[in-house]
Short mmCIF file of C-alpha atoms and ligand atoms in Angstrom, two decimals:
data_model
loop_
_atom_site.label_atom_id
_atom_site.label_comp_id
_atom_site.label_asym_id
_atom_site.label_seq_id
_atom_site.Cartn_x
_atom_site.Cartn_y
_atom_site.Cartn_z
CA MET A 3 -76.15 -62.73 -15.59
CA LEU A 4 -77.42 -60.52 -12.71
CA CYS A 5 -80.17 -61.89 -10.70
CA VAL A 6 -81.94 -59.78 -8.03
CA PRO A 7 -83.76 -61.57 -5.21
CA VAL A 8 -86.90 -59.98 -4.22
CA THR A 9 -87.57 -60.31 -0.32
CA ALA A 10 -90.54 -58.32 0.50
CA THR A 11 -93.04 -59.79 3.08
CA ASN A 12 -96.35 -58.91 1.30
CA THR A 13 -97.80 -59.25 -2.33
CA LYS A 14 -97.88 -55.43 -3.00
CA GLU A 15 -94.49 -54.61 -1.82
CA PHE A 16 -93.37 -57.70 -3.69
CA LEU A 17 -94.86 -56.50 -6.92
CA GLY A 18 -93.28 -52.85 -6.35
CA ASP A 19 -89.96 -54.61 -5.82
CA MET A 20 -90.24 -56.84 -8.71
CA ARG A 21 -90.86 -53.56 -11.10
CA SER A 22 -87.69 -52.10 -9.65
CA ALA A 23 -85.66 -55.15 -9.98
CA SER A 24 -86.72 -55.59 -13.71
CA GLY A 25 -84.95 -52.12 -14.52
CA VAL A 26 -81.53 -53.57 -13.27
CA ALA A 27 -81.62 -57.47 -13.64
CA ASP A 28 -81.50 -60.07 -16.13
CA LEU A 29 -83.67 -62.33 -13.96
CA ILE A 30 -85.49 -62.21 -10.64
CA GLU A 31 -85.53 -64.56 -7.87
CA LEU A 32 -88.82 -64.54 -6.04
CA ARG A 33 -87.95 -65.33 -2.47
CA LEU A 34 -91.41 -66.59 -1.70
CA ASP A 35 -90.66 -67.89 1.89
CA TYR A 36 -90.22 -63.99 2.79
CA ILE A 37 -94.08 -63.58 1.97
CA GLU A 38 -96.02 -63.88 5.33
CA GLY A 39 -98.91 -66.43 5.27
CA LEU A 40 -97.78 -67.25 1.72
CA LYS A 41 -100.77 -68.75 -0.36
CA LYS A 42 -100.91 -69.97 -4.23
CA ALA A 43 -102.96 -66.63 -4.92
CA ASP A 44 -99.89 -64.82 -3.84
CA ILE A 45 -97.74 -66.68 -6.43
CA GLU A 46 -100.39 -66.37 -9.11
CA ALA A 47 -100.54 -62.55 -8.54
CA LEU A 48 -96.57 -62.22 -8.88
CA ILE A 49 -96.05 -64.64 -11.93
CA LYS A 50 -98.90 -62.86 -13.72
CA GLU A 51 -96.69 -59.69 -13.60
CA LYS A 52 -93.40 -61.38 -15.09
CA THR A 53 -91.53 -59.21 -17.55
CA ILE A 54 -88.18 -60.97 -17.31
CA PRO A 55 -87.16 -64.68 -16.45
CA LEU A 56 -88.03 -65.73 -12.90
CA ILE A 57 -86.75 -68.12 -10.36
CA ALA A 58 -89.12 -69.45 -7.79
CA THR A 59 -87.44 -70.10 -4.47
CA CYS A 60 -89.14 -70.98 -1.21
CA ARG A 61 -86.32 -71.67 1.26
CA PRO A 62 -87.33 -73.61 4.45
CA LYS A 63 -85.84 -72.50 7.93
CA ARG A 64 -83.44 -75.53 7.94
CA GLU A 65 -81.63 -73.90 4.77
CA GLY A 66 -81.33 -70.34 6.00
CA GLY A 67 -84.96 -69.48 4.65
CA LYS A 68 -87.90 -68.25 6.27
CA PHE A 69 -90.72 -70.80 5.30
CA ALA A 70 -91.94 -72.53 8.46
CA GLY A 71 -94.74 -74.64 7.02
CA SER A 72 -94.56 -78.30 6.24
CA GLU A 73 -92.32 -79.81 3.37
CA GLU A 74 -95.53 -81.15 1.34
CA GLU A 75 -96.87 -77.61 1.47
CA ARG A 76 -93.62 -76.13 0.42
CA LEU A 77 -93.25 -78.27 -2.56
CA SER A 78 -96.63 -78.03 -3.62
CA LEU A 79 -96.24 -74.15 -3.63
CA LEU A 80 -93.14 -74.67 -5.80
CA GLU A 81 -94.90 -76.93 -8.10
CA HIS A 82 -97.70 -74.47 -8.43
CA ALA A 83 -95.13 -71.73 -9.33
CA ALA A 84 -93.55 -73.92 -11.96
CA ALA A 85 -97.24 -74.85 -13.43
CA LEU A 86 -97.84 -71.07 -13.59
CA GLY A 87 -94.66 -70.38 -15.75
CA ALA A 88 -91.75 -69.69 -13.49
CA ASP A 89 -88.71 -70.24 -15.52
CA TYR A 90 -86.61 -71.85 -13.04
CA VAL A 91 -87.26 -73.61 -9.48
CA ASP A 92 -84.82 -73.83 -7.03
CA ILE A 93 -84.83 -76.98 -4.98
CA GLU A 94 -82.71 -78.03 -2.13
CA HIS A 95 -80.26 -80.91 -2.87
CA ASP A 96 -81.81 -83.30 -0.22
CA VAL A 97 -85.56 -82.92 -1.73
CA VAL A 98 -84.98 -83.20 -5.48
CA ASN A 99 -86.43 -86.69 -5.48
CA LYS A 100 -89.94 -85.31 -3.92
CA PHE A 101 -90.34 -82.51 -6.56
CA THR A 102 -92.21 -83.25 -9.63
CA LYS A 103 -90.67 -81.30 -12.34
CA LYS A 104 -92.76 -79.72 -15.03
CA SER A 105 -91.78 -79.42 -18.57
CA GLY A 106 -90.66 -75.75 -19.54
CA THR A 107 -89.17 -75.11 -15.88
CA LYS A 108 -85.57 -75.56 -15.23
CA LEU A 109 -84.41 -77.07 -11.92
CA ILE A 110 -81.76 -75.09 -9.93
CA VAL A 111 -80.30 -77.98 -7.38
CA SER A 112 -78.79 -75.96 -4.54
CA TYR A 113 -76.60 -76.76 -1.74
CA HIS A 114 -75.77 -74.18 1.11
CA ASN A 115 -73.26 -74.01 3.90
CA PHE A 116 -73.61 -71.04 6.15
CA SER A 117 -70.54 -71.78 8.32
CA GLU A 118 -67.55 -72.42 6.12
CA THR A 119 -66.31 -73.37 2.59
CA PRO A 120 -65.34 -77.12 2.68
CA ASP A 121 -62.27 -78.22 1.31
CA TYR A 122 -61.91 -79.04 -2.56
CA ASP A 123 -62.33 -82.75 -2.53
CA LYS A 124 -65.60 -82.39 -0.36
CA LEU A 125 -66.88 -79.55 -2.68
CA ARG A 126 -66.28 -81.81 -5.60
CA GLU A 127 -68.15 -84.66 -3.86
CA ILE A 128 -71.12 -82.27 -3.11
CA TYR A 129 -71.06 -80.98 -6.66
CA ASN A 130 -71.19 -84.46 -7.94
CA GLY A 131 -73.84 -85.29 -5.74
CA LEU A 132 -76.26 -82.58 -7.04
CA ALA A 133 -78.04 -84.91 -9.63
CA GLY A 134 -80.94 -84.00 -11.72
CA ALA A 135 -80.13 -80.40 -12.25
CA ASP A 136 -80.39 -78.24 -15.05
CA VAL A 137 -78.18 -75.70 -13.03
CA VAL A 138 -76.25 -76.69 -9.86
CA LYS A 139 -76.02 -74.13 -7.11
CA ILE A 140 -73.32 -74.31 -4.29
CA VAL A 141 -73.14 -71.38 -1.84
CA THR A 142 -70.86 -71.39 1.13
CA PHE A 143 -69.58 -69.16 3.51
CA ALA A 144 -66.11 -67.55 3.35
CA GLN A 145 -64.04 -67.10 6.48
CA GLU A 146 -61.03 -66.00 4.76
CA ILE A 147 -60.55 -64.47 1.36
CA THR A 148 -58.62 -67.54 0.32
CA ASP A 149 -61.77 -69.74 0.41
CA ASN A 150 -62.84 -68.05 -2.82
CA LEU A 151 -60.24 -70.03 -4.84
CA ARG A 152 -61.74 -73.17 -4.03
CA ILE A 153 -65.11 -71.86 -5.43
CA PHE A 154 -63.26 -70.54 -8.51
CA LYS A 155 -61.66 -73.71 -9.27
CA LEU A 156 -65.02 -75.53 -9.03
CA LEU A 157 -66.46 -73.18 -11.56
CA GLU A 158 -63.48 -73.49 -13.87
CA GLU A 159 -63.77 -77.26 -13.75
CA ALA A 160 -67.83 -77.42 -14.02
CA ARG A 161 -69.29 -79.06 -17.02
CA THR A 162 -73.01 -78.32 -16.02
CA PRO A 163 -74.30 -74.72 -15.83
CA THR A 164 -73.40 -73.72 -12.20
CA ILE A 165 -73.95 -70.83 -9.76
CA ALA A 166 -70.98 -71.00 -7.10
CA LEU A 167 -70.24 -68.31 -4.70
CA CYS A 168 -69.10 -67.44 -1.16
CA MET A 169 -71.27 -65.46 1.20
CA GLY A 170 -69.83 -63.15 3.93
CA GLU A 171 -67.70 -59.82 3.26
CA PRO A 172 -64.54 -61.83 2.21
CA GLY A 173 -66.75 -63.75 -0.19
CA GLN A 174 -67.88 -60.47 -1.97
CA ILE A 175 -65.25 -61.11 -4.88
CA SER A 176 -66.99 -64.34 -5.97
CA ARG A 177 -70.17 -62.48 -6.48
CA ILE A 178 -68.24 -59.84 -8.57
CA LEU A 179 -66.18 -62.14 -10.38
CA ALA A 180 -69.04 -64.68 -11.30
CA PRO A 181 -68.76 -63.86 -15.14
CA LYS A 182 -64.89 -64.16 -15.14
CA PHE A 183 -65.21 -67.77 -13.92
CA GLY A 184 -68.40 -68.71 -15.80
CA SER A 185 -70.79 -68.74 -13.00
CA PHE A 186 -74.35 -68.90 -14.50
CA LEU A 187 -75.54 -66.01 -12.51
CA THR A 188 -74.57 -63.86 -9.45
CA PHE A 189 -76.98 -62.45 -6.82
CA ALA A 190 -77.31 -58.65 -6.04
CA SER A 191 -79.78 -56.88 -3.96
CA LEU A 192 -82.29 -54.10 -4.64
CA GLY A 193 -80.51 -51.86 -1.90
CA SER A 194 -79.40 -51.93 1.65
CA GLY A 195 -81.66 -53.87 3.90
CA LYS A 196 -83.04 -56.06 0.97
CA GLU A 197 -80.32 -58.57 0.71
CA SER A 198 -81.17 -62.33 0.77
CA ALA A 199 -77.71 -63.40 1.98
CA PRO A 200 -74.64 -62.05 3.82
CA GLY A 201 -72.17 -60.33 1.87
CA GLN A 202 -74.67 -59.52 -1.16
CA LEU A 203 -73.97 -56.37 -2.89
CA SER A 204 -76.45 -53.92 -4.22
CA ALA A 205 -77.25 -54.29 -8.18
CA ARG A 206 -76.28 -50.54 -8.49
CA GLU A 207 -72.95 -51.25 -6.82
CA LEU A 208 -72.17 -54.13 -9.03
CA LEU A 209 -73.17 -52.34 -12.25
CA ASP A 210 -71.79 -48.75 -11.27
CA VAL A 211 -68.78 -49.55 -9.38
CA TYR A 212 -67.75 -52.86 -10.63
CA ASN A 213 -68.89 -52.42 -14.20
CA PHE A 214 -70.30 -56.00 -14.01
CA HIS A 215 -71.60 -56.33 -17.34
CA HIS A 216 -68.08 -55.62 -18.82
CA ILE A 217 -66.50 -58.61 -16.69
CA ASN A 218 -65.65 -61.66 -18.77
CA ALA A 219 -63.02 -64.47 -18.77
CA GLU A 220 -60.46 -62.08 -20.17
CA THR A 221 -61.00 -59.32 -17.44
CA ASP A 222 -57.74 -58.54 -15.61
CA ILE A 223 -58.02 -58.78 -11.93
CA TYR A 224 -56.53 -55.78 -9.38
CA GLY A 225 -57.30 -55.00 -5.82
CA LEU A 226 -56.88 -53.52 -2.44
CA ILE A 227 -55.42 -55.71 0.24
CA GLY A 228 -56.15 -54.43 3.76
CA ASP A 229 -58.38 -55.05 6.75
CA PRO A 230 -60.90 -53.26 6.94
CA VAL A 231 -61.54 -52.41 3.20
CA ALA A 232 -65.36 -52.23 3.27
CA HIS A 233 -65.45 -48.36 3.26
CA SER A 234 -62.54 -47.70 0.76
CA MET A 235 -62.76 -45.37 -2.12
CA GLY A 236 -60.29 -47.53 -4.21
CA PRO A 237 -62.62 -49.79 -5.94
CA LEU A 238 -64.80 -46.56 -6.97
CA LEU A 239 -61.55 -44.78 -7.89
CA HIS A 240 -59.89 -47.50 -9.94
CA ASN A 241 -62.68 -48.85 -11.69
CA THR A 242 -63.65 -45.47 -12.94
CA CYS A 243 -60.11 -45.27 -14.21
CA PHE A 244 -60.46 -48.53 -16.00
CA ARG A 245 -63.67 -47.49 -17.47
CA GLU A 246 -62.62 -44.11 -18.79
CA GLU A 247 -59.48 -45.93 -20.21
CA GLY A 248 -61.49 -48.58 -21.80
CA LEU A 249 -59.57 -51.35 -20.02
CA ASN A 250 -60.91 -54.78 -19.53
CA ALA A 251 -60.07 -54.76 -15.96
CA VAL A 252 -61.70 -54.71 -12.48
CA TYR A 253 -60.48 -53.61 -9.12
CA LEU A 254 -61.71 -55.41 -5.94
CA PRO A 255 -61.65 -55.14 -2.11
CA PHE A 256 -59.52 -57.98 -0.69
CA LYS A 257 -60.16 -58.22 3.02
CA THR A 258 -57.06 -60.03 4.19
CA LYS A 259 -56.20 -61.16 7.50
CA ASP A 260 -53.71 -63.94 6.77
CA LEU A 261 -51.36 -61.96 4.45
CA PRO A 262 -48.86 -64.63 3.28
CA ALA A 263 -51.78 -67.20 2.51
CA PHE A 264 -53.50 -64.32 0.48
CA VAL A 265 -50.58 -63.22 -1.47
CA ASN A 266 -49.18 -66.84 -2.17
CA GLY A 267 -52.63 -68.33 -2.76
CA PHE A 268 -53.67 -65.50 -5.22
CA ARG A 269 -50.78 -65.81 -7.45
CA ALA A 270 -52.88 -68.56 -9.15
CA LEU A 271 -55.19 -65.96 -10.31
CA ASN A 272 -52.43 -63.88 -11.84
CA VAL A 273 -53.66 -60.74 -10.17
CA ARG A 274 -52.15 -57.85 -12.20
CA GLY A 275 -51.72 -55.33 -9.40
CA TYR A 276 -52.43 -54.47 -5.64
CA SER A 277 -53.08 -51.55 -3.51
CA VAL A 278 -51.79 -52.35 0.01
CA THR A 279 -53.35 -50.53 2.86
CA ILE A 280 -53.45 -50.55 6.70
CA PRO A 281 -52.37 -52.97 8.44
CA HIS A 282 -50.27 -54.82 5.77
CA LYS A 283 -47.97 -51.90 4.11
CA GLU A 284 -44.89 -53.14 6.00
CA ALA A 285 -45.43 -57.01 6.33
CA VAL A 286 -46.16 -57.28 2.55
CA MET A 287 -42.58 -56.06 1.98
CA GLU A 288 -41.09 -59.54 2.64
CA LEU A 289 -43.68 -61.51 0.30
CA MET A 290 -42.36 -59.47 -2.80
CA ASP A 291 -40.11 -60.81 -5.49
CA GLU A 292 -38.45 -57.63 -5.85
CA LEU A 293 -38.55 -54.02 -4.21
CA ASP A 294 -38.33 -50.70 -5.94
CA PRO A 295 -35.53 -48.74 -4.23
CA LEU A 296 -37.56 -45.92 -2.91
CA ALA A 297 -40.22 -48.35 -1.34
CA ARG A 298 -37.28 -50.28 0.27
CA SER A 299 -35.94 -46.96 1.65
CA ILE A 300 -39.23 -45.73 3.09
CA GLY A 301 -39.83 -49.19 4.62
CA ALA A 302 -43.37 -49.58 3.22
CA VAL A 303 -45.27 -50.75 0.04
CA ASN A 304 -48.40 -49.45 -0.94
CA THR A 305 -48.41 -50.79 -4.49
CA VAL A 306 -47.64 -54.22 -5.93
CA ALA A 307 -47.40 -54.85 -9.68
CA ASN A 308 -47.17 -58.41 -11.26
CA LYS A 309 -44.71 -58.34 -13.96
CA GLU A 310 -44.64 -61.69 -15.69
CA GLY A 311 -45.43 -63.51 -12.45
CA ARG A 312 -42.99 -61.44 -10.42
CA LEU A 313 -44.45 -59.34 -7.64
CA ILE A 314 -42.74 -56.19 -7.38
CA GLY A 315 -43.33 -53.72 -4.33
CA TYR A 316 -43.46 -49.81 -4.74
CA ASN A 317 -44.52 -46.85 -2.79
CA THR A 318 -46.48 -44.11 -4.51
CA ASP A 319 -47.84 -42.32 -1.20
CA SER A 320 -44.41 -40.62 -0.93
CA THR A 321 -44.19 -39.38 -4.69
CA ALA A 322 -47.93 -38.30 -4.47
CA ALA A 323 -47.29 -36.34 -1.35
CA THR A 324 -44.28 -34.66 -2.58
CA ARG A 325 -45.83 -33.70 -5.82
CA VAL A 326 -48.98 -32.03 -4.09
CA VAL A 327 -46.58 -29.94 -2.23
CA GLU A 328 -44.54 -29.03 -5.11
CA GLU A 329 -47.63 -28.25 -7.28
CA GLY A 330 -48.85 -25.85 -4.52
CA LEU A 331 -45.32 -24.12 -3.99
CA ALA A 332 -44.75 -24.10 -7.85
CA GLU A 333 -47.62 -21.71 -8.19
CA ASN A 334 -45.80 -19.28 -6.16
CA GLY A 335 -42.60 -19.89 -7.95
CA GLU A 336 -41.23 -21.61 -4.80
CA THR A 337 -39.54 -24.88 -4.41
CA LEU A 338 -39.04 -27.46 -1.48
CA ARG A 339 -35.38 -26.78 -1.07
CA GLY A 340 -34.52 -25.51 2.43
CA LYS A 341 -38.23 -24.95 3.30
CA LYS A 342 -38.67 -25.72 7.00
CA VAL A 343 -41.30 -28.48 7.09
CA THR A 344 -42.93 -29.72 10.39
CA ILE A 345 -44.63 -33.17 10.15
CA VAL A 346 -47.23 -34.03 12.75
CA GLY A 347 -47.57 -37.82 13.15
CA ALA A 348 -44.93 -40.70 12.94
CA GLY A 349 -47.00 -43.53 11.41
CA GLY A 350 -46.94 -44.99 7.76
CA ALA A 351 -48.12 -41.64 6.16
CA ALA A 352 -45.59 -39.42 7.97
CA ARG A 353 -42.80 -41.92 6.92
CA ALA A 354 -43.71 -41.81 3.38
CA VAL A 355 -44.19 -37.87 3.34
CA ALA A 356 -41.18 -36.98 5.45
CA PHE A 357 -38.92 -39.45 3.24
CA GLY A 358 -40.25 -37.91 -0.23
CA LEU A 359 -40.04 -34.02 1.04
CA ARG A 360 -36.44 -34.80 2.68
CA GLN A 361 -35.34 -36.13 -0.84
CA LYS A 362 -36.27 -32.78 -2.09
CA GLY A 363 -33.98 -30.87 0.14
CA ALA A 364 -36.59 -29.83 2.79
CA GLU A 365 -35.48 -29.22 6.50
CA ILE A 366 -37.88 -31.64 8.19
CA THR A 367 -38.96 -31.73 12.16
CA ILE A 368 -41.09 -34.62 13.31
CA VAL A 369 -43.52 -34.23 16.49
CA ASN A 370 -45.62 -36.98 17.45
CA ARG A 371 -47.88 -37.74 20.44
CA THR A 372 -45.82 -40.61 21.13
CA GLU A 373 -42.40 -39.03 21.43
CA SER A 374 -40.36 -42.28 20.87
CA ARG A 375 -42.14 -42.90 17.46
CA ALA A 376 -41.01 -39.26 16.33
CA GLU A 377 -37.56 -39.89 17.38
CA SER A 378 -37.41 -43.46 15.67
CA LEU A 379 -38.63 -41.73 12.34
CA ALA A 380 -36.44 -39.00 12.61
CA ARG A 381 -33.47 -41.21 12.93
CA ASP A 382 -34.47 -43.24 9.84
CA ILE A 383 -35.06 -40.15 7.84
CA GLY A 384 -32.06 -38.35 8.92
CA CYS A 385 -33.87 -35.17 10.54
CA THR A 386 -35.01 -33.54 13.77
CA HIS A 387 -37.94 -34.40 16.13
CA ARG A 388 -39.40 -32.28 18.94
CA LYS A 389 -41.92 -32.52 21.53
CA PHE A 390 -45.54 -31.99 20.68
CA GLY A 391 -45.60 -29.10 23.18
CA GLU A 392 -42.90 -27.23 21.13
CA LEU A 393 -44.99 -26.95 18.06
CA ALA A 394 -45.46 -23.17 18.42
CA SER A 395 -41.80 -22.42 18.56
CA LEU A 396 -40.92 -24.30 15.42
CA ASP A 397 -41.47 -21.59 13.02
CA ALA A 398 -42.68 -23.80 10.27
CA GLU A 399 -42.86 -22.72 6.57
CA ILE A 400 -45.14 -25.72 5.84
CA LEU A 401 -47.14 -27.72 8.29
CA VAL A 402 -48.27 -31.31 7.38
CA ASN A 403 -50.65 -33.38 9.22
CA CYS A 404 -49.88 -37.04 8.93
CA THR A 405 -52.03 -38.05 11.93
CA SER A 406 -55.43 -39.56 11.38
CA VAL A 407 -56.83 -36.66 13.69
CA GLY A 408 -59.65 -34.98 11.92
CA MET A 409 -60.65 -37.71 9.85
CA HIS A 410 -64.11 -39.03 9.30
CA PRO A 411 -66.23 -39.43 11.81
CA ASP A 412 -64.38 -37.22 14.18
CA VAL A 413 -64.41 -34.15 11.82
CA ASN A 414 -64.43 -31.70 14.81
CA ASP A 415 -61.13 -32.80 15.96
CA THR A 416 -57.83 -31.05 14.89
CA PRO A 417 -54.43 -32.13 15.44
CA VAL A 418 -52.73 -28.62 16.33
CA PRO A 419 -53.95 -25.58 18.06
CA ALA A 420 -55.10 -22.75 15.73
CA GLU A 421 -52.74 -20.41 17.55
CA ILE A 422 -49.60 -21.85 15.67
CA LEU A 423 -51.17 -21.01 12.23
CA ARG A 424 -49.78 -17.90 10.76
CA PRO A 425 -50.41 -16.03 7.54
CA GLY A 426 -48.49 -17.41 4.52
CA MET A 427 -47.63 -20.89 6.14
CA TRP A 428 -48.57 -23.72 3.99
CA VAL A 429 -50.82 -26.40 5.67
CA PHE A 430 -51.05 -29.81 3.99
CA ASP A 431 -53.53 -32.26 5.48
CA ALA A 432 -53.04 -35.78 4.46
CA VAL A 433 -56.32 -36.71 5.74
CA TYR A 434 -58.81 -36.98 2.70
CA ASN A 435 -62.13 -37.73 4.19
CA PRO A 436 -63.30 -35.01 4.74
CA PRO A 437 -61.30 -33.29 1.89
CA GLU A 438 -61.70 -29.67 4.04
CA THR A 439 -60.95 -30.76 7.55
CA ARG A 440 -61.09 -28.45 10.54
CA LEU A 441 -57.33 -27.77 10.30
CA LEU A 442 -57.70 -26.66 6.76
CA ARG A 443 -60.59 -24.56 7.55
CA GLU A 444 -58.71 -22.88 10.55
CA ALA A 445 -55.66 -22.47 8.37
CA ALA A 446 -57.50 -20.73 5.63
CA GLY A 447 -59.35 -18.46 8.22
CA LYS A 448 -55.70 -17.52 9.47
CA GLY A 449 -54.44 -16.71 5.88
CA CYS A 450 -52.51 -19.95 5.25
CA ARG A 451 -52.35 -21.50 1.93
CA THR A 452 -53.95 -24.97 2.22
CA LEU A 453 -53.40 -28.39 0.33
CA ASP A 454 -55.76 -31.24 0.90
CA GLY A 455 -55.02 -35.06 1.22
CA LEU A 456 -57.51 -35.88 -1.48
CA ARG A 457 -55.30 -34.56 -4.19
CA MET A 458 -52.57 -36.88 -2.66
CA PHE A 459 -55.11 -39.83 -2.62
CA VAL A 460 -55.78 -39.25 -6.25
CA LEU A 461 -52.34 -38.97 -7.26
CA GLN A 462 -51.12 -42.07 -5.36
CA ALA A 463 -53.95 -43.94 -7.11
CA ALA A 464 -52.81 -42.45 -10.51
CA LEU A 465 -49.22 -43.40 -9.91
CA GLN A 466 -50.37 -46.98 -9.31
CA PHE A 467 -52.48 -47.06 -12.35
CA GLU A 468 -49.32 -45.87 -14.29
CA ILE A 469 -47.02 -48.71 -12.88
CA TRP A 470 -49.79 -51.25 -13.56
CA THR A 471 -50.59 -50.19 -17.20
CA GLY A 472 -47.74 -48.20 -18.52
CA ARG A 473 -50.10 -45.26 -19.57
CA PRO A 474 -51.01 -42.03 -18.00
CA ALA A 475 -54.07 -42.00 -15.65
CA PRO A 476 -57.19 -39.79 -16.13
CA THR A 477 -56.68 -37.77 -12.99
CA GLU A 478 -59.54 -35.43 -13.72
CA PRO A 479 -62.39 -37.87 -13.67
CA MET A 480 -60.86 -39.82 -10.84
CA GLU A 481 -60.59 -36.50 -8.83
CA ARG A 482 -64.07 -35.58 -9.61
CA ILE A 483 -65.84 -38.84 -8.69
CA VAL A 484 -63.95 -38.92 -5.25
CA ARG A 485 -64.71 -35.48 -4.46
CA THR A 486 -68.53 -36.02 -5.49
CA LYS A 487 -68.72 -39.28 -3.56
CA LEU A 488 -67.31 -37.72 -0.37
CA ALA A 489 -69.48 -34.58 -0.84
CA GLU A 490 -72.60 -37.03 -1.09
CA ALA A 491 -71.65 -38.92 2.00
CA LYS A 492 -71.48 -35.76 4.05
P1 NAP B 511 -50.83 -44.85 11.30
O1 NAP B 511 -49.71 -45.37 11.00
O2 NAP B 511 -51.75 -45.60 12.20
O3 NAP B 511 -50.54 -43.42 12.30
C1 NAP B 511 -51.30 -42.52 12.70
C2 NAP B 511 -50.72 -41.51 13.37
O4 NAP B 511 -51.68 -40.69 13.87
C3 NAP B 511 -49.62 -41.76 14.38
O5 NAP B 511 -48.60 -40.72 14.46
C4 NAP B 511 -50.43 -41.49 15.62
O6 NAP B 511 -49.73 -41.05 16.88
C5 NAP B 511 -51.23 -40.26 15.26
N1 NAP B 511 -52.60 -40.21 16.16
C6 NAP B 511 -53.66 -41.04 16.29
N2 NAP B 511 -54.56 -40.52 17.00
C7 NAP B 511 -54.05 -39.39 17.48
C8 NAP B 511 -54.52 -38.37 18.40
N3 NAP B 511 -55.89 -38.52 19.04
N4 NAP B 511 -53.64 -37.37 18.69
C9 NAP B 511 -52.57 -37.07 18.08
N5 NAP B 511 -52.05 -38.14 17.21
C10 NAP B 511 -52.68 -39.03 16.95
O7 NAP B 511 -51.69 -44.07 10.09
P2 NAP B 511 -51.11 -43.63 8.73
O8 NAP B 511 -51.27 -44.64 7.69
O9 NAP B 511 -49.97 -42.95 8.89
O10 NAP B 511 -52.36 -42.61 8.30
C11 NAP B 511 -52.46 -41.47 8.86
C12 NAP B 511 -53.55 -40.50 8.11
O11 NAP B 511 -53.08 -40.25 6.88
C13 NAP B 511 -54.94 -41.26 7.91
O12 NAP B 511 -55.88 -40.14 8.38
C14 NAP B 511 -54.86 -41.66 6.66
O13 NAP B 511 -56.27 -41.82 6.09
C15 NAP B 511 -54.14 -40.42 5.93
N6 NAP B 511 -53.44 -41.00 4.74
C16 NAP B 511 -53.87 -40.33 3.65
C17 NAP B 511 -53.24 -40.77 2.42
C18 NAP B 511 -53.66 -39.99 1.24
O14 NAP B 511 -53.39 -40.50 0.12
N7 NAP B 511 -54.19 -38.63 1.34
C19 NAP B 511 -52.25 -41.77 2.30
C20 NAP B 511 -52.09 -42.38 3.33
C21 NAP B 511 -52.66 -41.96 4.72
P3 NAP B 511 -49.08 -42.24 17.85
O15 NAP B 511 -47.91 -42.73 17.43
O16 NAP B 511 -48.96 -41.57 19.24
O17 NAP B 511 -50.10 -43.23 17.90
#
């Protein structure tokens, strides 16, 4: 079930938010402690307007809430809410004995820890101590993504209806996966600024991006390993794909600092596949049971597939980039063989692109701000490198930007001076946010033929989907959703 906490500070706004929440939620948590100068009359006004089940909560300051009055007053307000017909009352574990329960109202007995997720034995001890509950609630803070594993284990072993989740960004996956592990409910906000706890996603995001109501015990887990991951388009892209194909699967953001602890710890969840992004594409290689030969040659993994418990590392960036350039050239009846390609940049993207184009017979030259990196990449690929200042004299037929220059938010930057762009030249920008970079705008203005990084982004994700599921990816809706999302974000 999806529960939306309402956190308005006065009754009028509260009622408005309750109406909005009832459109997306299965139940509403009345965070009574947010109402300034809370009185019994406020509670009456709210409960009178109930259209879906309600939880009454009046969290004291000592438990991370806003209520500053006395304990007697607080408990009496909650008893009043129960008498008026609140379906559930949330009561902190240390005051259960002081609360007089009304028949017809169920008791959620809650424990919060705002600094950490205790070890498993301690969690069990806390769990066993939450006596007298109709629903047990344990909410801890995730410092590391692996903290979620203890919460999942607790849920799997729970005998009483239980709400268990982790706060904080690394804990977001516990909010999304609540139905998979049998959590009684998850909390999601009405929107940005209306969260009642750190790391809470919006109800719309949970429903629209993560297909929340389709998650159940059978749902396969996929996700993105990286840091940062908060603004990644991956969840939208892959979850759209799963929805289009009718697959019972969900793709999550795994904000990962300690990579070995994550990869080894999450083997227990039988995660079906990962995308891998900055800064883990190289380090993840040594944690694989097997490497695809292309990934081994490139020296980077952006895709992991779990084949019967064995983790296999692949690289789809390279194939996707090659395909984008080949598709473009093919429209003109051209191929990559013998084409003079200048790649600007010498990071992970440049490595994948250079490797792929080189395999197709292109003559590659690398230029990079830090020349030593260009030299080292050129050596690995078996191609030439030049100084940045020599760009104009390189006479490239295809120019590829593999630097992050021009990427959001620095959209007015460009990696190369417009003077080097000539009519007829192909210009491919690996940057995909925004899809039309300054480089591509200037290139089009000079009569160049342009290829954007968004197509590469969609293709590398489509190839991941194909590796994971063995079926073709629905690239059209994938591309449409990413272009729409990026246009909205402009
Ligand atoms: P990376 O490994 O961090 O490499 C960054 C590259 O950009 C380096 O060559 C760096 O040069 C250069 N650079 C950064 N700031 C610069 C500046 N101000 N002037 C000149 N050069 C600069 O990053 P990456 O993974 O290769 O990603 C690079 C870009 O490709 C990003 O925008 C990323 O979003 C994009 N990308 C797109 C896709 C896709 O599917 N479309 C896939 C992967 C990556 P130094 O060596 O001198 O630092």
